Amino acid sequence: MTRAPQFKRTLLANAILLLVAGPGLAQTQAAADEQLAKEQQVVVLGSRTVAKTALDTSAPVGLISLKDMQTAGPLELGKLLQTLDPSFNFSSTFVSDGTDSIRPATLRSLGPDQVLVLINGKRRHQQALVNVQQTVGRGSAGTDINAIPLAAIQRIEVLRDGAAAQYGSDAIAGVINIVLKSQVSETSLSGTYGTTSEGDGDLYSASANTGFALGQDGGFLNLTAEARKRGETNRAGPDSLRANPPRVTQHLGDSDTRDTYFWWNGAIPIDKSSEFYAFGGLSKRKSDSFGFFRSAGDDRTVSAVYPNGFLPAIHTDIKDASFAFGYRRDLANDWKADISINHGASELAFHESDSLNTSYWYEPKPGGGIYADSPRQADTGTLKFDQTTINADIKGPVKFGDSSVFIATGFEYRRDNYQIVAGDPVSYQYGRTNNPAIAITTPSGATAAAGIQGFPGYTPATAVDSGRHNIALFLDAEHKPVDNLTLAGAVRYEKYSDFGSTVTGKLSARYDPTKTVGFRGSVSTGFRAPSVQQEFYSSVSTNLNNGVLTETLTARQGSAVTQAFGIAPLKEETSTSGSVGMVLRPAKNMSLTVDAYQIKIKDRIVFSSEIAPEAGGGPITNILRPLGVGQAQFFTNAVDTRTRGLDIVAEHTTKFDASSLVLSGQLGFNKTEVTKRHSTSTVLTGEQLFDQAQVTLIERGQPRKHHVVAADYTAGAWNINTRANYYGEVQAQSFSPLHTWDAKWLVDASVRYGFTKRTFLSVGVNNVFDTLPSEWTNGGDFPKLGFTRCWETCPIGVNGRSMYVRVDTAF
């Protein structure tokens, strides 16, 4: 069987040209041309035909190579992608429950669940966590991108184009394909130590990758192990509202994490034309974050236990597993077949400590007095998601006279399942009997709060174990009527067991009038099925509402609350996308691409605003009170959006006698607007379902401008890399009047020295100038609580400068 080519060093080419070459460089042109010819930027994403260079595709594809990953500072895949590709955002969140541990990853400023992630070209499962706090990606369950270790990755391809007709649901913003290592010739080891300029957030990381040949005909097994420990950081200011004298009470920054990974990739030939292949991985990550501080005078605090107040600690245990197995065969006349089974599972377990259930403490004893006791910790529930995908594909050329049309067709079956496991009784109960009719009051006479403080547990009423399945058929065709023109089309049919069927299509073209100029464009329709997480997620927290114990319910579709409001069951999002671009190659060492795009999404699934009773009564009150619900929120197809953007990508390489300089740049512009808010309810308007604060989160929660410029200089054993990221301004208004956090430049730099061809020492500084988000000047009481800088929409985080030293060796 023909093996895939070895993919050599490439640099991400994603921005505008920053160098005008002088005449003195002409003498190095021939050497540069020869070098670049050997370093073809080969990708397989975006087309099912033979691999192309990144500059020859019909849609923009960004390529991140092994060297790019080695010279960048971040060790987490999410942060690394944000640093290297301006279309990717990885917001830094804190005090957001599970989202502190699994941060939202987005493409082109759309939602985390509107980008499809592939591993070796196969669909990656999504995360169990639903983002329900006021963060980027609110109401979504995307892909846990940090469950994939960097040490296992050979390269990353980023298709910035709508591709649902090619790859299925979720590929509205684009597709990220992560290609695993397959080398068998060496064992590589890496170790990193890092810290911040504040002396916290210490980072320890170690990884090992090795490969073995299987048989004599190109079989291999590649194994990766990685472990990482990151200490917590805290940038909270003094709390002058809840502490006297003022002191730091909150924890605002990165959580303490411990991560371990084991991944594999392999293939074994059966004969000269076929092979079995398998890949997958296990990851386990533990994270410690925190909720809101409860002050000494708060009725949720028991002074006998916490005389100075307390900060509840939220611990998450995240497990992720995946395994893919398949069979590939070369058929007659250059046709190929591929059959595979791919299973993945995500699990997130919550545990609360340094807390208590005040209703347990103050619950009256049958014989008089109160119990005066409560557990200080509890398991608060577990979220589980698993997915099984079966694919059968066939592709090859169909000849028509002297020309041919490349055809790819196939079948897919997918099964998704979602489960919520209830927490310990103390985590959600109102007293030991969980009877709201029993009056439990604090010493001040207020009603005691139910459940453990911080993250109340999932209840038996919200527990669920349910799923759905779907089938898909697709057909792709690509044809070159003449040598310099490529035409392609795709159509896909999908049928779901829970909401019906959909058909999507795509047309694309590439025209190269000369060897130095190319034009490309595409139009497509797309869709995203509601995830099972959005269909089945539900939670209940018991809070005080004007002194009355009431429930805040996240209601799943089909519940009594959603039916009473007339909220229709979830249906698919639909999209129409278009892009047009130009590729310029004025010289073999120089390239420039410009691509403009538009994405319209109809019936986008969102997490509603909190629906609370009217102050003086009304239709909302009349629905909620009989159901015993204080306020409610739910998932609904409530908005239409439009995203327009422009990507400018460029690279220039100069080869000197004993050194080389690569200058690359990336300009990313985009603007998302909510064009319509609508409601199926006769009680709630679209504006009530999705208020202005949520509109701002979608429109301005992510930077509208993200640029990356970089210089990479290699001379002998030395490599120097400098990269600057520009993050445009972001806004939020959920917890304060509308506030703008200013645009910022972040500069990273690293120096790498090779003692031998296989042993390297790297020293780097991320955020060289210690740039921080602008201060939160109009945050109301929040700055007084210690929230001095951004919170909900932080693209750059609050840690400031960090430094690291890394050793890499291979043998």
Short mmCIF file of N, CA and C in Angstrom, two decimals, residues 123 167-169 387-390 411-416 467-473 492-502 527 529-530 532:
data_model
loop_
_atom_site.label_atom_id
_atom_site.label_comp_id
_atom_site.label_asym_id
_atom_site.label_seq_id
_atom_site.Cartn_x
_atom_site.Cartn_y
_atom_site.Cartn_z
N ARG A 123 -13.62 12.15 12.99
CA ARG A 123 -14.33 13.04 13.90
C ARG A 123 -13.93 12.80 15.36
N TYR A 167 -17.89 17.30 5.82
CA TYR A 167 -17.53 16.58 7.04
C TYR A 167 -18.67 16.39 8.04
N GLY A 168 -19.81 17.03 7.81
CA GLY A 168 -20.95 16.80 8.68
C GLY A 168 -21.20 17.93 9.67
N SER A 169 -22.11 17.67 10.57
CA SER A 169 -22.55 18.66 11.56
C SER A 169 -21.38 19.30 12.30
N GLN A 387 -19.52 8.93 22.34
CA GLN A 387 -19.89 8.96 20.93
C GLN A 387 -19.22 7.80 20.21
N THR A 388 -19.98 7.14 19.38
CA THR A 388 -19.45 6.08 18.52
C THR A 388 -19.78 6.40 17.08
N THR A 389 -18.76 6.39 16.21
CA THR A 389 -18.94 6.73 14.80
C THR A 389 -18.40 5.60 13.93
N ILE A 390 -19.20 5.19 12.96
CA ILE A 390 -18.80 4.17 11.99
C ILE A 390 -18.80 4.80 10.61
N PHE A 411 -20.65 6.51 3.78
CA PHE A 411 -21.75 6.35 4.74
C PHE A 411 -21.19 6.58 6.13
N GLU A 412 -22.01 7.18 6.98
CA GLU A 412 -21.62 7.37 8.39
C GLU A 412 -22.80 7.07 9.30
N TYR A 413 -22.51 6.36 10.38
CA TYR A 413 -23.47 6.15 11.47
C TYR A 413 -22.85 6.68 12.74
N ARG A 414 -23.61 7.45 13.50
CA ARG A 414 -23.08 8.01 14.74
C ARG A 414 -24.11 7.88 15.85
N ARG A 415 -23.64 7.51 17.02
CA ARG A 415 -24.47 7.40 18.22
C ARG A 415 -23.90 8.29 19.31
N ASP A 416 -24.71 9.22 19.84
CA ASP A 416 -24.31 10.11 20.93
C ASP A 416 -25.14 9.79 22.16
N GLY A 467 -29.85 9.39 24.71
CA GLY A 467 -29.03 9.65 23.53
C GLY A 467 -29.84 9.66 22.26
N ARG A 468 -29.11 9.67 21.16
CA ARG A 468 -29.72 9.65 19.82
C ARG A 468 -28.71 9.10 18.83
N HIS A 469 -29.20 8.81 17.62
CA HIS A 469 -28.32 8.34 16.57
C HIS A 469 -28.67 9.04 15.27
N ASN A 470 -27.74 9.00 14.33
CA ASN A 470 -28.00 9.57 13.02
C ASN A 470 -27.20 8.82 11.96
N ILE A 471 -27.65 8.94 10.73
CA ILE A 471 -26.94 8.36 9.60
C ILE A 471 -26.67 9.47 8.59
N ALA A 472 -25.65 9.28 7.77
CA ALA A 472 -25.29 10.28 6.77
C ALA A 472 -24.78 9.59 5.51
N LEU A 473 -25.09 10.22 4.37
CA LEU A 473 -24.56 9.82 3.07
C LEU A 473 -23.95 11.05 2.42
N ARG A 492 -24.45 16.39 1.04
CA ARG A 492 -24.52 15.50 2.18
C ARG A 492 -25.95 15.44 2.71
N TYR A 493 -26.39 14.24 2.97
CA TYR A 493 -27.72 14.00 3.56
C TYR A 493 -27.52 13.39 4.95
N GLU A 494 -28.20 13.93 5.94
CA GLU A 494 -28.14 13.39 7.30
C GLU A 494 -29.55 13.26 7.86
N LYS A 495 -29.80 12.20 8.58
CA LYS A 495 -31.08 11.97 9.23
C LYS A 495 -30.84 11.63 10.69
N TYR A 496 -31.52 12.36 11.57
CA TYR A 496 -31.37 12.19 13.01
C TYR A 496 -32.62 11.54 13.60
N SER A 497 -32.41 10.77 14.64
CA SER A 497 -33.52 10.04 15.26
C SER A 497 -34.44 10.94 16.06
N ASP A 498 -33.99 12.17 16.36
CA ASP A 498 -34.78 13.01 17.27
C ASP A 498 -35.37 14.26 16.62
N PHE A 499 -34.85 14.72 15.47
CA PHE A 499 -35.45 15.95 14.92
C PHE A 499 -35.61 15.95 13.41
N GLY A 500 -35.23 14.92 12.71
CA GLY A 500 -35.48 14.88 11.29
C GLY A 500 -34.21 14.85 10.47
N SER A 501 -34.31 15.31 9.21
CA SER A 501 -33.21 15.19 8.27
C SER A 501 -32.85 16.54 7.69
N THR A 502 -31.67 16.58 7.05
CA THR A 502 -31.20 17.81 6.43
C THR A 502 -30.28 17.47 5.27
N PHE A 527 -25.05 23.10 8.51
CA PHE A 527 -25.98 22.92 9.62
C PHE A 527 -25.21 22.45 10.85
N ALA A 529 -26.51 20.18 14.22
CA ALA A 529 -27.57 19.56 14.99
C ALA A 529 -27.45 19.97 16.45
N PRO A 530 -28.58 20.15 17.15
CA PRO A 530 -28.47 20.40 18.59
C PRO A 530 -27.75 19.23 19.25
N VAL A 532 -26.59 16.56 22.13
CA VAL A 532 -27.36 15.88 23.18
C VAL A 532 -27.14 16.57 24.52
#
